[in-house]
PDB file of C-alpha atoms in Angstrom:
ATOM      1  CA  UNK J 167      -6.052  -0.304  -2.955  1.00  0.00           C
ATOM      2  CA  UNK J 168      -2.665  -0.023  -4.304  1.00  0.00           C
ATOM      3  CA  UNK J 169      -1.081  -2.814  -4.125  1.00  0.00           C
ATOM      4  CA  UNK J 170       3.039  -2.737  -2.822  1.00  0.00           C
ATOM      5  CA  UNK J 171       3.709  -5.735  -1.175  1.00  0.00           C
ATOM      6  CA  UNK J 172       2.616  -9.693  -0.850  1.00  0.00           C
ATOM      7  CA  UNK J 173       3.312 -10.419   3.120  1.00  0.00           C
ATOM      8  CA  UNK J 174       2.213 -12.724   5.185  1.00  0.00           C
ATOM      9  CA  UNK J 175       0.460 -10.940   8.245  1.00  0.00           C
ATOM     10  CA  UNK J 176       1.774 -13.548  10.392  1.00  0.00           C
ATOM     11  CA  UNK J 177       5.495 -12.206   9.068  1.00  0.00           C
ATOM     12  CA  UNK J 178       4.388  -8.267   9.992  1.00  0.00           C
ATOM     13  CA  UNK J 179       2.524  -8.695  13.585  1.00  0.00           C
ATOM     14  CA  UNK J 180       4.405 -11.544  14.923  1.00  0.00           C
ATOM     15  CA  UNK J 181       2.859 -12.746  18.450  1.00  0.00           C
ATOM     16  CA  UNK J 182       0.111 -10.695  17.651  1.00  0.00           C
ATOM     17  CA  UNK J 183      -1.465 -13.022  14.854  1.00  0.00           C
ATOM     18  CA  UNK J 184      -4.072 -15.432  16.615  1.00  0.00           C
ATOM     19  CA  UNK J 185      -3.204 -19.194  15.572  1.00  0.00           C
ATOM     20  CA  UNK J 186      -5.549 -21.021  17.077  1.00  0.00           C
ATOM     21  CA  UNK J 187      -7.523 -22.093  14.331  1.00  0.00           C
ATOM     22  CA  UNK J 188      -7.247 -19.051  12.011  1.00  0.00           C
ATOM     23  CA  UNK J 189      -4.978 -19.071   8.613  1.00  0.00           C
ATOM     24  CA  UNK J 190      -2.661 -16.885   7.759  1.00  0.00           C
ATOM     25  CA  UNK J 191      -3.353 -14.676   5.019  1.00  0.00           C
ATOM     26  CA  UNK J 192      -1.461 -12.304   2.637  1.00  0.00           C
ATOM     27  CA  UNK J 193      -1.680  -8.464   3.141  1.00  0.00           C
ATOM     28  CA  UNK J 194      -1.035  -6.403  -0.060  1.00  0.00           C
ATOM     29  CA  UNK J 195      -1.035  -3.160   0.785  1.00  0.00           C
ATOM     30  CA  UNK J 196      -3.205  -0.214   3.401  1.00  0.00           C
ATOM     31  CA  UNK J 197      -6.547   0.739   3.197  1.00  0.00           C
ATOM     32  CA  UNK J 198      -8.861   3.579   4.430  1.00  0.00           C
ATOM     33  CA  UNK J 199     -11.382   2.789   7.070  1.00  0.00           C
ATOM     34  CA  UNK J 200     -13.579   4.362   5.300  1.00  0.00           C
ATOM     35  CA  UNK J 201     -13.494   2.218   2.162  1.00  0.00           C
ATOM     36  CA  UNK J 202     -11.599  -0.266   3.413  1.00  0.00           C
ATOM     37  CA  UNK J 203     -10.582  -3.476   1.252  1.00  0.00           C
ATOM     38  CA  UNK J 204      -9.085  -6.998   2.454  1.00  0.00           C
ATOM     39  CA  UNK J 205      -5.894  -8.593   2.638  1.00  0.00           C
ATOM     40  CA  UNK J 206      -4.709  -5.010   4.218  1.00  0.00           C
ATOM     41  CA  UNK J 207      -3.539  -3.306   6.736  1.00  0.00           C
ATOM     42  CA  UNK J 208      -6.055  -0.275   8.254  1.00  0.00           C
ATOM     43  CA  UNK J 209      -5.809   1.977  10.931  1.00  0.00           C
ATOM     44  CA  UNK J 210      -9.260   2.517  12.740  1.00  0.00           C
ATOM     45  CA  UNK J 211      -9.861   6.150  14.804  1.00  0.00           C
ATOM     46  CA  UNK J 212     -12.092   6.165  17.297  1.00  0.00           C
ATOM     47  CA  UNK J 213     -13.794   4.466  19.370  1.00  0.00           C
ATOM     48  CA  UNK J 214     -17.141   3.543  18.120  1.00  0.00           C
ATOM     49  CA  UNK J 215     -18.469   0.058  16.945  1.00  0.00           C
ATOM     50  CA  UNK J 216     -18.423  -0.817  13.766  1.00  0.00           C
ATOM     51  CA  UNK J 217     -19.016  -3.559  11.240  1.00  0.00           C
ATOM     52  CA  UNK J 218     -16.469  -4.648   8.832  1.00  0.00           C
ATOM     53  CA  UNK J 219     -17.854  -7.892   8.493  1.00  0.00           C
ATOM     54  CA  UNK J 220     -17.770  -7.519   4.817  1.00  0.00           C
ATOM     55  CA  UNK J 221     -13.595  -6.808   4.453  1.00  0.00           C
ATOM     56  CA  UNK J 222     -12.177 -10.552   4.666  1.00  0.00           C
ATOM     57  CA  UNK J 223      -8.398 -11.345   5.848  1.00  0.00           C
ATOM     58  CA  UNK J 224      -7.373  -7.977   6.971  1.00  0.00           C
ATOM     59  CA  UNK J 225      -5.366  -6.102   9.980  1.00  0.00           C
ATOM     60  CA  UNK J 226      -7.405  -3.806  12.250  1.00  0.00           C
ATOM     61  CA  UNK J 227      -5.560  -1.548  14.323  1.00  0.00           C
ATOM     62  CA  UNK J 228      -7.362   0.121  17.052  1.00  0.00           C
ATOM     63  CA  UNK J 229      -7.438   1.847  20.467  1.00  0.00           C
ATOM     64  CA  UNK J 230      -8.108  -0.687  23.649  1.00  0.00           C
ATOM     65  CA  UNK J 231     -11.415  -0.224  24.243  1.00  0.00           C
ATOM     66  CA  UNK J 232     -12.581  -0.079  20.047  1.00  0.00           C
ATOM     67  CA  UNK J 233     -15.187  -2.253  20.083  1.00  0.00           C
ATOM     68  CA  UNK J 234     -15.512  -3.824  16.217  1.00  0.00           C
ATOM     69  CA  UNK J 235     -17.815  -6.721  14.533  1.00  0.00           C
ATOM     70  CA  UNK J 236     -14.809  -8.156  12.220  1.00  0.00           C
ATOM     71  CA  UNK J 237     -14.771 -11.216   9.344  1.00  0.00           C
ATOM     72  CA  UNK J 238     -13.358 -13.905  11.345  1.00  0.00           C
ATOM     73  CA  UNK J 239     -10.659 -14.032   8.473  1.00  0.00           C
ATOM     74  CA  UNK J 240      -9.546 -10.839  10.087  1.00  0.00           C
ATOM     75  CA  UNK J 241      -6.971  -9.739  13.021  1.00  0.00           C
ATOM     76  CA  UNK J 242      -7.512  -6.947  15.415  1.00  0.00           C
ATOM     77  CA  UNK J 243      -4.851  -5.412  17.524  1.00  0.00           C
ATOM     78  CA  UNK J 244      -5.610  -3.455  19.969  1.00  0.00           C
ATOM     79  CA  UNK J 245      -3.080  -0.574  21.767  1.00  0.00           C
ATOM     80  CA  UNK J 246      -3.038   2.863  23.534  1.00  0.00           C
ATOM     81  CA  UNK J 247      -1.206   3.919  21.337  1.00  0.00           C
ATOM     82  CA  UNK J 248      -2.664   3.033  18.469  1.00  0.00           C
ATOM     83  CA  UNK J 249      -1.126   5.256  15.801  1.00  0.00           C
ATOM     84  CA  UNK J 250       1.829   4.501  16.985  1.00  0.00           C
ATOM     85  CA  UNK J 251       1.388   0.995  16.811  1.00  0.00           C
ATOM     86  CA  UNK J 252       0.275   1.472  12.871  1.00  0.00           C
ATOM     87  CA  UNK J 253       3.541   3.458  12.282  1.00  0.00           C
ATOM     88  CA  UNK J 254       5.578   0.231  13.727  1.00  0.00           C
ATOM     89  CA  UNK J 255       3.843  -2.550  11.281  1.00  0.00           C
ATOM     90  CA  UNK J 256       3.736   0.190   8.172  1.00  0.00           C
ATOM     91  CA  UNK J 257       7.755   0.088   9.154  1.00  0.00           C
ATOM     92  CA  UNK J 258       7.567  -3.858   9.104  1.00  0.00           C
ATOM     93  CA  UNK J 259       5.960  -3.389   5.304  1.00  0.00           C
ATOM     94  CA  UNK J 260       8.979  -1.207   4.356  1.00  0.00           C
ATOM     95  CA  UNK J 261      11.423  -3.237   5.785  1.00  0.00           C
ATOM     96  CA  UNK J 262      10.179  -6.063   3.563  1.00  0.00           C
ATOM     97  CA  UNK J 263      10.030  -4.075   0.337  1.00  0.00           C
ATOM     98  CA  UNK J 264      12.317  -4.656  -2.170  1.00  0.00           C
ATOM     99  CA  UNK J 265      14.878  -1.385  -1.904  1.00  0.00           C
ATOM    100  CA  UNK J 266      15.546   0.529  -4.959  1.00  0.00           C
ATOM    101  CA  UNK J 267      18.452   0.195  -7.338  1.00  0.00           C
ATOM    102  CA  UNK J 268      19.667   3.160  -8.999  1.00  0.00           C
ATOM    103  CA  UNK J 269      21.277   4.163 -12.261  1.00  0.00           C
ATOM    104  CA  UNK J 270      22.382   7.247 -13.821  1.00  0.00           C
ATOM    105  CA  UNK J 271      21.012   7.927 -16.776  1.00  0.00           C
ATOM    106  CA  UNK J 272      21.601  11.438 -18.595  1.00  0.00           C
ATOM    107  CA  UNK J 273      21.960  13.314 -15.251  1.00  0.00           C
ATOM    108  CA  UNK J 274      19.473  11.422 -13.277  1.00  0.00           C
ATOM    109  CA  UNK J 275      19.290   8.351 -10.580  1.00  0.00           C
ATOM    110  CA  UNK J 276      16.245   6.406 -11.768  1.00  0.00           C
ATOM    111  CA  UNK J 277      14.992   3.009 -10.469  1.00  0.00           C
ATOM    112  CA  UNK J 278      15.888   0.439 -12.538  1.00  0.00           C
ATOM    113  CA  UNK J 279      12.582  -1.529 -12.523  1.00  0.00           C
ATOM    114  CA  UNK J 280      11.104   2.387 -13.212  1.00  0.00           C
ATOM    115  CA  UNK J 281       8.343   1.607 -16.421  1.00  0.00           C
ATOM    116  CA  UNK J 282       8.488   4.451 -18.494  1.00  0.00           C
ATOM    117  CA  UNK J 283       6.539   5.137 -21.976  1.00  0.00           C
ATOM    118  CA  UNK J 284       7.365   6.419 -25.387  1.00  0.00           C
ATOM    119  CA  UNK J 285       8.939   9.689 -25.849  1.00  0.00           C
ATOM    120  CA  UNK J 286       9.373  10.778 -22.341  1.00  0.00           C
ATOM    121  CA  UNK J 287      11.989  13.384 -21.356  1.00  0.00           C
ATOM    122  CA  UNK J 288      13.534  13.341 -18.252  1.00  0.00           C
ATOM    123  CA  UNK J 289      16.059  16.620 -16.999  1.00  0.00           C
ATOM    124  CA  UNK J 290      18.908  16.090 -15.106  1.00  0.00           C
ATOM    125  CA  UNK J 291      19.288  15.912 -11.304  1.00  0.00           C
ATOM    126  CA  UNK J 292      15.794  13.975 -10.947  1.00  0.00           C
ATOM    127  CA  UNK J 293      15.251  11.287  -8.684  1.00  0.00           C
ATOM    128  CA  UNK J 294      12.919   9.002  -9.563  1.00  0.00           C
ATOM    129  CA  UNK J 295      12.490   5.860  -7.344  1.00  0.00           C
ATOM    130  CA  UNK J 296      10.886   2.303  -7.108  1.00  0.00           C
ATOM    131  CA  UNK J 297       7.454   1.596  -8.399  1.00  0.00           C
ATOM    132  CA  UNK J 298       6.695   4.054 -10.611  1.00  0.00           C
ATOM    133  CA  UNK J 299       5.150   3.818 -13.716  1.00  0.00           C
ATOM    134  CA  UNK J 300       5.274   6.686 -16.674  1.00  0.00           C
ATOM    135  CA  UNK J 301       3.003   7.058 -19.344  1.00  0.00           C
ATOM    136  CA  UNK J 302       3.787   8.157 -22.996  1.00  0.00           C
ATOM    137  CA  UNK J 303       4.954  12.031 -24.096  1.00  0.00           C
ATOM    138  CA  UNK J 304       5.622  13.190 -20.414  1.00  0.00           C
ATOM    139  CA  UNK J 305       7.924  15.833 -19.557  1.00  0.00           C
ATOM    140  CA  UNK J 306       9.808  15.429 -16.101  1.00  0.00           C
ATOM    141  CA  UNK J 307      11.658  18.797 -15.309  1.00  0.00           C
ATOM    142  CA  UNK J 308      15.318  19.338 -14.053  1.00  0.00           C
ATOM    143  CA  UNK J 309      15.486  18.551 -10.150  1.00  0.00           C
ATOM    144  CA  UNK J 310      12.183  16.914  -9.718  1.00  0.00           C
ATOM    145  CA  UNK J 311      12.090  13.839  -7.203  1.00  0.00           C
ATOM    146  CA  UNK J 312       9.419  11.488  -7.878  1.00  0.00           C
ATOM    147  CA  UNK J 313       9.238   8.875  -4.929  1.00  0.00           C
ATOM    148  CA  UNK J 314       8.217   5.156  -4.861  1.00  0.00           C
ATOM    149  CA  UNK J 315       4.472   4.393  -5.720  1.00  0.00           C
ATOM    150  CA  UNK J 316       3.711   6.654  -8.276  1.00  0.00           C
ATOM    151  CA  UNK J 317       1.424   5.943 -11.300  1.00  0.00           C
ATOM    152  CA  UNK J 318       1.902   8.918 -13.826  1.00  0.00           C
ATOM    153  CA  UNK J 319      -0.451   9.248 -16.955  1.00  0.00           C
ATOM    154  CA  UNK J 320       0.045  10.545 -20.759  1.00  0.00           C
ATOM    155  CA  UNK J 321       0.362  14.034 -21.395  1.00  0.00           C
ATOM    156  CA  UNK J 322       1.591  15.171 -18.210  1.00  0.00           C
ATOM    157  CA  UNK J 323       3.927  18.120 -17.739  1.00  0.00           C
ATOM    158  CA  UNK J 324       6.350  18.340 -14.448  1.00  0.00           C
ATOM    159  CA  UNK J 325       8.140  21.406 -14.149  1.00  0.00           C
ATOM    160  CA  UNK J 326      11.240  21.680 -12.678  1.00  0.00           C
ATOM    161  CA  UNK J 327      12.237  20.992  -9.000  1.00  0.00           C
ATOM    162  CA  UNK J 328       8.273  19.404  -8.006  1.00  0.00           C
ATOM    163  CA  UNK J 329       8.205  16.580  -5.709  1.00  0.00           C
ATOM    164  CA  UNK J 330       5.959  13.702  -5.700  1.00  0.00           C
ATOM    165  CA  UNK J 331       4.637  10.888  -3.192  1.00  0.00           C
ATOM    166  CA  UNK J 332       6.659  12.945  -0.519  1.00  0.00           C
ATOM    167  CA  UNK J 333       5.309  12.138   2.938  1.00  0.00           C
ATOM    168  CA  UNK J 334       3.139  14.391   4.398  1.00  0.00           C
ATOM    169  CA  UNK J 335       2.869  15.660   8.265  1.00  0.00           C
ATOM    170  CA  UNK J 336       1.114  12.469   9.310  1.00  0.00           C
ATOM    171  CA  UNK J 337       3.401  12.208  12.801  1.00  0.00           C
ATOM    172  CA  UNK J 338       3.463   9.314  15.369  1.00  0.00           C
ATOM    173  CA  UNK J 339       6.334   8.388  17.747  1.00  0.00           C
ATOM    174  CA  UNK J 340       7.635   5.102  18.139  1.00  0.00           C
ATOM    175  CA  UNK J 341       9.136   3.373  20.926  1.00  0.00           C
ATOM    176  CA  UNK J 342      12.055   5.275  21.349  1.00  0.00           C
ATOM    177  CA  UNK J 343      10.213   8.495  21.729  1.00  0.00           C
ATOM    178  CA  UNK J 344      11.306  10.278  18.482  1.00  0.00           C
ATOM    179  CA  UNK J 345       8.826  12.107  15.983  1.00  0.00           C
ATOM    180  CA  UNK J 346       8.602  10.268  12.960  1.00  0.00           C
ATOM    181  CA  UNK J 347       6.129  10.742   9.899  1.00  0.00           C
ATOM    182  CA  UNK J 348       4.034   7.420   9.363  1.00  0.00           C
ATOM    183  CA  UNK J 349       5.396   5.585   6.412  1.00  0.00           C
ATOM    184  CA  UNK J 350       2.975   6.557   2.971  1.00  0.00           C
ATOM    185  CA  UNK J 351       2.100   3.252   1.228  1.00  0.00           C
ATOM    186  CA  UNK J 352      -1.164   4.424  -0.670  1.00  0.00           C
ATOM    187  CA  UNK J 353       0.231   5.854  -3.121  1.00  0.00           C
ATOM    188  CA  UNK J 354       0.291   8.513  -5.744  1.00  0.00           C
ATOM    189  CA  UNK J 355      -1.376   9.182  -9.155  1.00  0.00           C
ATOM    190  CA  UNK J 356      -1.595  11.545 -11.679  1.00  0.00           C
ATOM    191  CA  UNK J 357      -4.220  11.725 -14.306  1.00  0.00           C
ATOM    192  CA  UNK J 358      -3.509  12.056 -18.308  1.00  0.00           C
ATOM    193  CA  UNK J 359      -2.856  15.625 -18.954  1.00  0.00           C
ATOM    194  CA  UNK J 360      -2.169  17.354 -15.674  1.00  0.00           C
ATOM    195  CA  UNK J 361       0.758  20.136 -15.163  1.00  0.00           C
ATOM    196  CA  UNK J 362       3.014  20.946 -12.476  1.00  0.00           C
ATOM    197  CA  UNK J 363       4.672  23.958 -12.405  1.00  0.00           C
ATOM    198  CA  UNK J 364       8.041  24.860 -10.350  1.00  0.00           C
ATOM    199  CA  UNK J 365       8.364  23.825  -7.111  1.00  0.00           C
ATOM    200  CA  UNK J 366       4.938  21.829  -6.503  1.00  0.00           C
ATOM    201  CA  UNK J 367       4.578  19.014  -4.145  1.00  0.00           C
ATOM    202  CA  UNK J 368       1.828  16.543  -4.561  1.00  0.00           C
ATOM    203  CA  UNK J 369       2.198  14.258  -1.284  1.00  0.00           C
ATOM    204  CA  UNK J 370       1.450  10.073  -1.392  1.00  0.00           C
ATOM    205  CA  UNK J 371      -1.369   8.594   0.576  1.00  0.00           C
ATOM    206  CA  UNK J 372      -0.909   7.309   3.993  1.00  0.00           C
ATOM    207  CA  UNK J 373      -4.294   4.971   4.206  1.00  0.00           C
ATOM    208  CA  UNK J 374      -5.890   6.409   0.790  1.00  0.00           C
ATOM    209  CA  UNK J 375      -4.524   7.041  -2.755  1.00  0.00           C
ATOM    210  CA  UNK J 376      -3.882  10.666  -2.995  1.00  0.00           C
ATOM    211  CA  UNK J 377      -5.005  11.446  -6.893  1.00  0.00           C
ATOM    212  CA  UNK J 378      -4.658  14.330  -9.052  1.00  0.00           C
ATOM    213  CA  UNK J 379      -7.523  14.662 -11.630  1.00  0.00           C
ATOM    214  CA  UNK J 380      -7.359  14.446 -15.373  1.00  0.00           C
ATOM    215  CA  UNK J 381      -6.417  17.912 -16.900  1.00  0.00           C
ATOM    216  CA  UNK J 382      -5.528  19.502 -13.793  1.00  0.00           C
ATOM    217  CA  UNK J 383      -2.787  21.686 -12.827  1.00  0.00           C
ATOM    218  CA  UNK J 384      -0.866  22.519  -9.217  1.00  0.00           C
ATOM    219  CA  UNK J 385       1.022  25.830  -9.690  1.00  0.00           C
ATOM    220  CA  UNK J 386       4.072  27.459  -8.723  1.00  0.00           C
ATOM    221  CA  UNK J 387       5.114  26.159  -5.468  1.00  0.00           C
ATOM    222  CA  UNK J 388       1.558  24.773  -4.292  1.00  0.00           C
ATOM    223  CA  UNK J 389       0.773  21.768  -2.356  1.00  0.00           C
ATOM    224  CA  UNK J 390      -1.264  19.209  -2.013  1.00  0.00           C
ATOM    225  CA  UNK J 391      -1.447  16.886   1.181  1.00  0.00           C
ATOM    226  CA  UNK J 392      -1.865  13.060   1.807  1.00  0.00           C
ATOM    227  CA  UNK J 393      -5.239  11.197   1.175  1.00  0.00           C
ATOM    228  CA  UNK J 394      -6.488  14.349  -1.220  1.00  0.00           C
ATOM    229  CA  UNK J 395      -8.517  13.621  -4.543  1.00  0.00           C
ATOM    230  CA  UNK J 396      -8.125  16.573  -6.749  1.00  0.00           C
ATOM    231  CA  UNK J 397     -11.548  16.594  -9.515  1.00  0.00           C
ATOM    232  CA  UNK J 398     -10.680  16.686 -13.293  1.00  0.00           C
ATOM    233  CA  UNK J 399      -9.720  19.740 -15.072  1.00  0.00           C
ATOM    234  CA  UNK J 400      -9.429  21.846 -12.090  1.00  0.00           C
ATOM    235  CA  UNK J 401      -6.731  24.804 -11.282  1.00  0.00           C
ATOM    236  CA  UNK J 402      -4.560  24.580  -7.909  1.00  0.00           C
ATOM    237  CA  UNK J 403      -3.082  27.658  -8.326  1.00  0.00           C
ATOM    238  CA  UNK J 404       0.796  28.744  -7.290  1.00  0.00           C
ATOM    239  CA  UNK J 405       1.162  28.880  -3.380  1.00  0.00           C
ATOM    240  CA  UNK J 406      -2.307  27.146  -3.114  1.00  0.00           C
ATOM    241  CA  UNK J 407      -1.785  24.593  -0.110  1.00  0.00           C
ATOM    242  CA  UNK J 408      -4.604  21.838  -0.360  1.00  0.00           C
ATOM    243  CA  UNK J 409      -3.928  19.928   3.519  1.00  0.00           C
ATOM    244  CA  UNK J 410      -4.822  16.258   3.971  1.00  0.00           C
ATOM    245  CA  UNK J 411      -7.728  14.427   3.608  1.00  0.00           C
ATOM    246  CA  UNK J 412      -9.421  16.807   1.319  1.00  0.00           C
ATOM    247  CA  UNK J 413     -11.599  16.232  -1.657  1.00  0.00           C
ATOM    248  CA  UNK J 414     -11.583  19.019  -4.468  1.00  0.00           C
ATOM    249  CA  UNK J 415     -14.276  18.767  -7.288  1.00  0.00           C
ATOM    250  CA  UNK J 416     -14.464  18.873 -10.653  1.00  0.00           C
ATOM    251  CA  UNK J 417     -13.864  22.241 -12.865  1.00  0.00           C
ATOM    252  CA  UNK J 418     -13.382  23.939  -9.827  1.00  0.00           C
ATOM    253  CA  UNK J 419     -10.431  27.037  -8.889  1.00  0.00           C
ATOM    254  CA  UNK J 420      -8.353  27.311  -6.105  1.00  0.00           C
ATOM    255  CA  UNK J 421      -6.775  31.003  -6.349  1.00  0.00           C
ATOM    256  CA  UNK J 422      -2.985  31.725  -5.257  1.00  0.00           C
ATOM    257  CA  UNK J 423      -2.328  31.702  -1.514  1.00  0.00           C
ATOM    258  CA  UNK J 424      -5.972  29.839  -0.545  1.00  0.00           C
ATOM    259  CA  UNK J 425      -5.568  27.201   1.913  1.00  0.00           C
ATOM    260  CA  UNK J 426      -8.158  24.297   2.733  1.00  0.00           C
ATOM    261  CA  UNK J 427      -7.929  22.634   6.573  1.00  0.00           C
ATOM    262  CA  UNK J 428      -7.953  19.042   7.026  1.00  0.00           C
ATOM    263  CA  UNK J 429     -10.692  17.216   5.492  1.00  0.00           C
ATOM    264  CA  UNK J 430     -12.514  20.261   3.872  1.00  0.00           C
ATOM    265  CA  UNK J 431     -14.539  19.310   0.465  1.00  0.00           C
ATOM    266  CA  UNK J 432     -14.286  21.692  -2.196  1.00  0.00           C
ATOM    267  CA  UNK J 433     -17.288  21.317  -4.862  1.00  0.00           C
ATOM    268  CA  UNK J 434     -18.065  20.997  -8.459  1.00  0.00           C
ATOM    269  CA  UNK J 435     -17.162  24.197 -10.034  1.00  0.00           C
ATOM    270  CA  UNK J 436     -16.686  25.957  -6.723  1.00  0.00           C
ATOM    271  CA  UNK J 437     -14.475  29.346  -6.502  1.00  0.00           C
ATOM    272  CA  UNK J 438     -11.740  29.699  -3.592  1.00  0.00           C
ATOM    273  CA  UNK J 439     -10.791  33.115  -3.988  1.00  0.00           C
ATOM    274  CA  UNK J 440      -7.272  34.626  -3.243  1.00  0.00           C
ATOM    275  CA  UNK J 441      -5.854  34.210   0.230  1.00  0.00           C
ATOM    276  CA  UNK J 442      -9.069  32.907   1.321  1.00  0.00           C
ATOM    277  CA  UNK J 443      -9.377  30.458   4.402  1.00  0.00           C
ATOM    278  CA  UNK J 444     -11.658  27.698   3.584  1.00  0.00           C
ATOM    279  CA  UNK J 445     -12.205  25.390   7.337  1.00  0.00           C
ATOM    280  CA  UNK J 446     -15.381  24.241   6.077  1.00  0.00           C
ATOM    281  CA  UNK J 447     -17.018  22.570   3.054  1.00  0.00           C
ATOM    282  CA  UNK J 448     -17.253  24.777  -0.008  1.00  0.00           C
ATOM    283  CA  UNK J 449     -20.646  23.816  -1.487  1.00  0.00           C
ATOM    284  CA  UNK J 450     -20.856  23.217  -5.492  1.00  0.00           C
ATOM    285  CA  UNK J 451     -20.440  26.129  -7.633  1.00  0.00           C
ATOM    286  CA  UNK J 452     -20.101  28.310  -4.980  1.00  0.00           C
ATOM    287  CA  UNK J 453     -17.601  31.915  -4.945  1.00  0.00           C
ATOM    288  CA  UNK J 454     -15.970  32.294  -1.588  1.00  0.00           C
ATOM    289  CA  UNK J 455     -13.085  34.677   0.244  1.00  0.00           C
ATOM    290  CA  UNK J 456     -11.448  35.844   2.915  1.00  0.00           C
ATOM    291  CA  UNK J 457     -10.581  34.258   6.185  1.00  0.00           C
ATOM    292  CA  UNK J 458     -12.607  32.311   6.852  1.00  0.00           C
ATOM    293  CA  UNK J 459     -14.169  31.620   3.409  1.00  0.00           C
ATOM    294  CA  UNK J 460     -17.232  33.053   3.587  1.00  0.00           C
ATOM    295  CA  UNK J 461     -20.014  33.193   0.325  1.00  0.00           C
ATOM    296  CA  UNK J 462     -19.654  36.035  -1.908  1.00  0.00           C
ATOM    297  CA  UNK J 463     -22.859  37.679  -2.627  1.00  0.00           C
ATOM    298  CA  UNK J 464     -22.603  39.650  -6.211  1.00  0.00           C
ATOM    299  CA  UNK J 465     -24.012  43.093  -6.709  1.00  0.00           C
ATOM    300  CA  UNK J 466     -26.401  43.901  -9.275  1.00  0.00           C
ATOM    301  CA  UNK J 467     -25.469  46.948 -11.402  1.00  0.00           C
ATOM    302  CA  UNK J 468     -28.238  49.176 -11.863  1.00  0.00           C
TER     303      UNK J 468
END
């Protein structure tokens, strides 16, 4: 979990926190129900049982009639609007948060509790924002807007106008109606070594640390959406749009124009050839085009 805040839940859910009997407990941050973790807040889909019995002094939010076996540390609300609901305490969180304070420094506005390493350049008109740390010998290019909750490793390369830990089209509506985007607390990383060319956007996490591998590059105006991991050493290449929830392998290529639907896995050493489609799983090492990605079988010269 990455950790943003240190909140009662009491203080973030109000009348909704049981009292009889039960202690309040801190909340640090959000968590996927997938792999969720305690002292968060996470956002359940469905409606099938489950057991969490295991995650200890955490905030389940859930649909009416969602039916979980919880820690008796924890707190479940329950809504028919669920999302929505989720959106409202994620806006509690940010209320809470400390807000960033700016200074201009060669150009720039960047957060003054921003942790930065040894011999980093930064190019003018950059934004960088609250909670972000910078590792050592990292290049930040002219225009590029880094948001709060970003971890950024040695060695990395940001070309010019890129944004990261941008929220991503993750929409829910609260009570007034409007559509909103739900707040992105999970964060952001990227790995030692990794290059971003012009114009890339690597989006934050919503309930799951988006991460960009070790070595890896996002081209020329590509994308990659909330909640994606993104292997080591592998090639996102220009105009490449990776959508939420994804997982891409290791040592694997994504060629310019492809485009992955929500929660698509790309394997180890797979190929995503130009333009292609991909709306299901790309098994390891595999070679696939067109639309919809479909296997490639190679011809045998004679």
């Amino acid at each position: 979990m990455f950790q943003i805040c240190e909140l009662w839940a009491s203080e973030l859910i109000g009348d909704g926190f049981v009292r009889q009997g039960q202690k309040d407990f801190r909340i640090y941050g959000v968590s996927d129900p997938e792999e969720p973790e305690g002292h968060s807040v996470i956002f359940v889909k469905g409606d099938l049982s489950e057991d969490y019995t295991g995650i200890s002094n955490s905030i389940f939010i859930t649909r009416q009639d969602c039916l979980l076996s919880l820690n008796s540390s924890c707190v479940q609300l329950k809504s028919d609007a669920p999302k929505n609901l989720y959106g409202d305490v994620l806006n509690r969180i940010c209320e809470r948060l400390p807000k960033a304070e700016y200074e201009l420094v060669n150009g720039s506005y960047i957060s003054r509790d921003v942790r930065m390493g040894e011999n980093v350049n930064v190019g003018p008109f950059c934004v960088i924002g609250r909670d972000v740390a910078i590792g050592d010998r990292c290049e930040i290019g002219a225009g590029t807007v880094i948001r709060d909750h970003v971890r950024i490793g040695n060695d990395v390369i940001i070309k010019e106008h890129c944004v990261i830990g941008t929220e991503d089209a993750d929409i829910y509506r609260p009570k007034s109606g409007a559509c909103r985007t739900l707040p992105h607390l999970a964060g952001t990383v990227i790995e030692d070594g990794c290059l971003l060319l012009a114009g890339a956007v690597l989006a934050a996490g919503d309930t799951r640390t988006t991460v960009l591998g070790k070595g890896s590059m996002i081209g020329m105006v590509g994308d990659v959406g909330h909640n994606c991991r993104i292997g080591e050493e592998t090639l996102i290449s220009g105009k490449a749009s990776i959508s939420g929830h994804c997982r891409v392998g290791v040592h694997t290529y994504v060629a310019p124009m492809a485009v992955t639907t929500n929660r698509v896995c790309v394997g180890d050493g797979a190929y995503l050839g130009l333009g292609a489609v991909a709306i299901r799983d790309v098994p390891e090492g595999e070679k696939q085009f067109g639309n919809p990605a479909r296997k490639v079988l190679e011809s045998r010269k004679s």
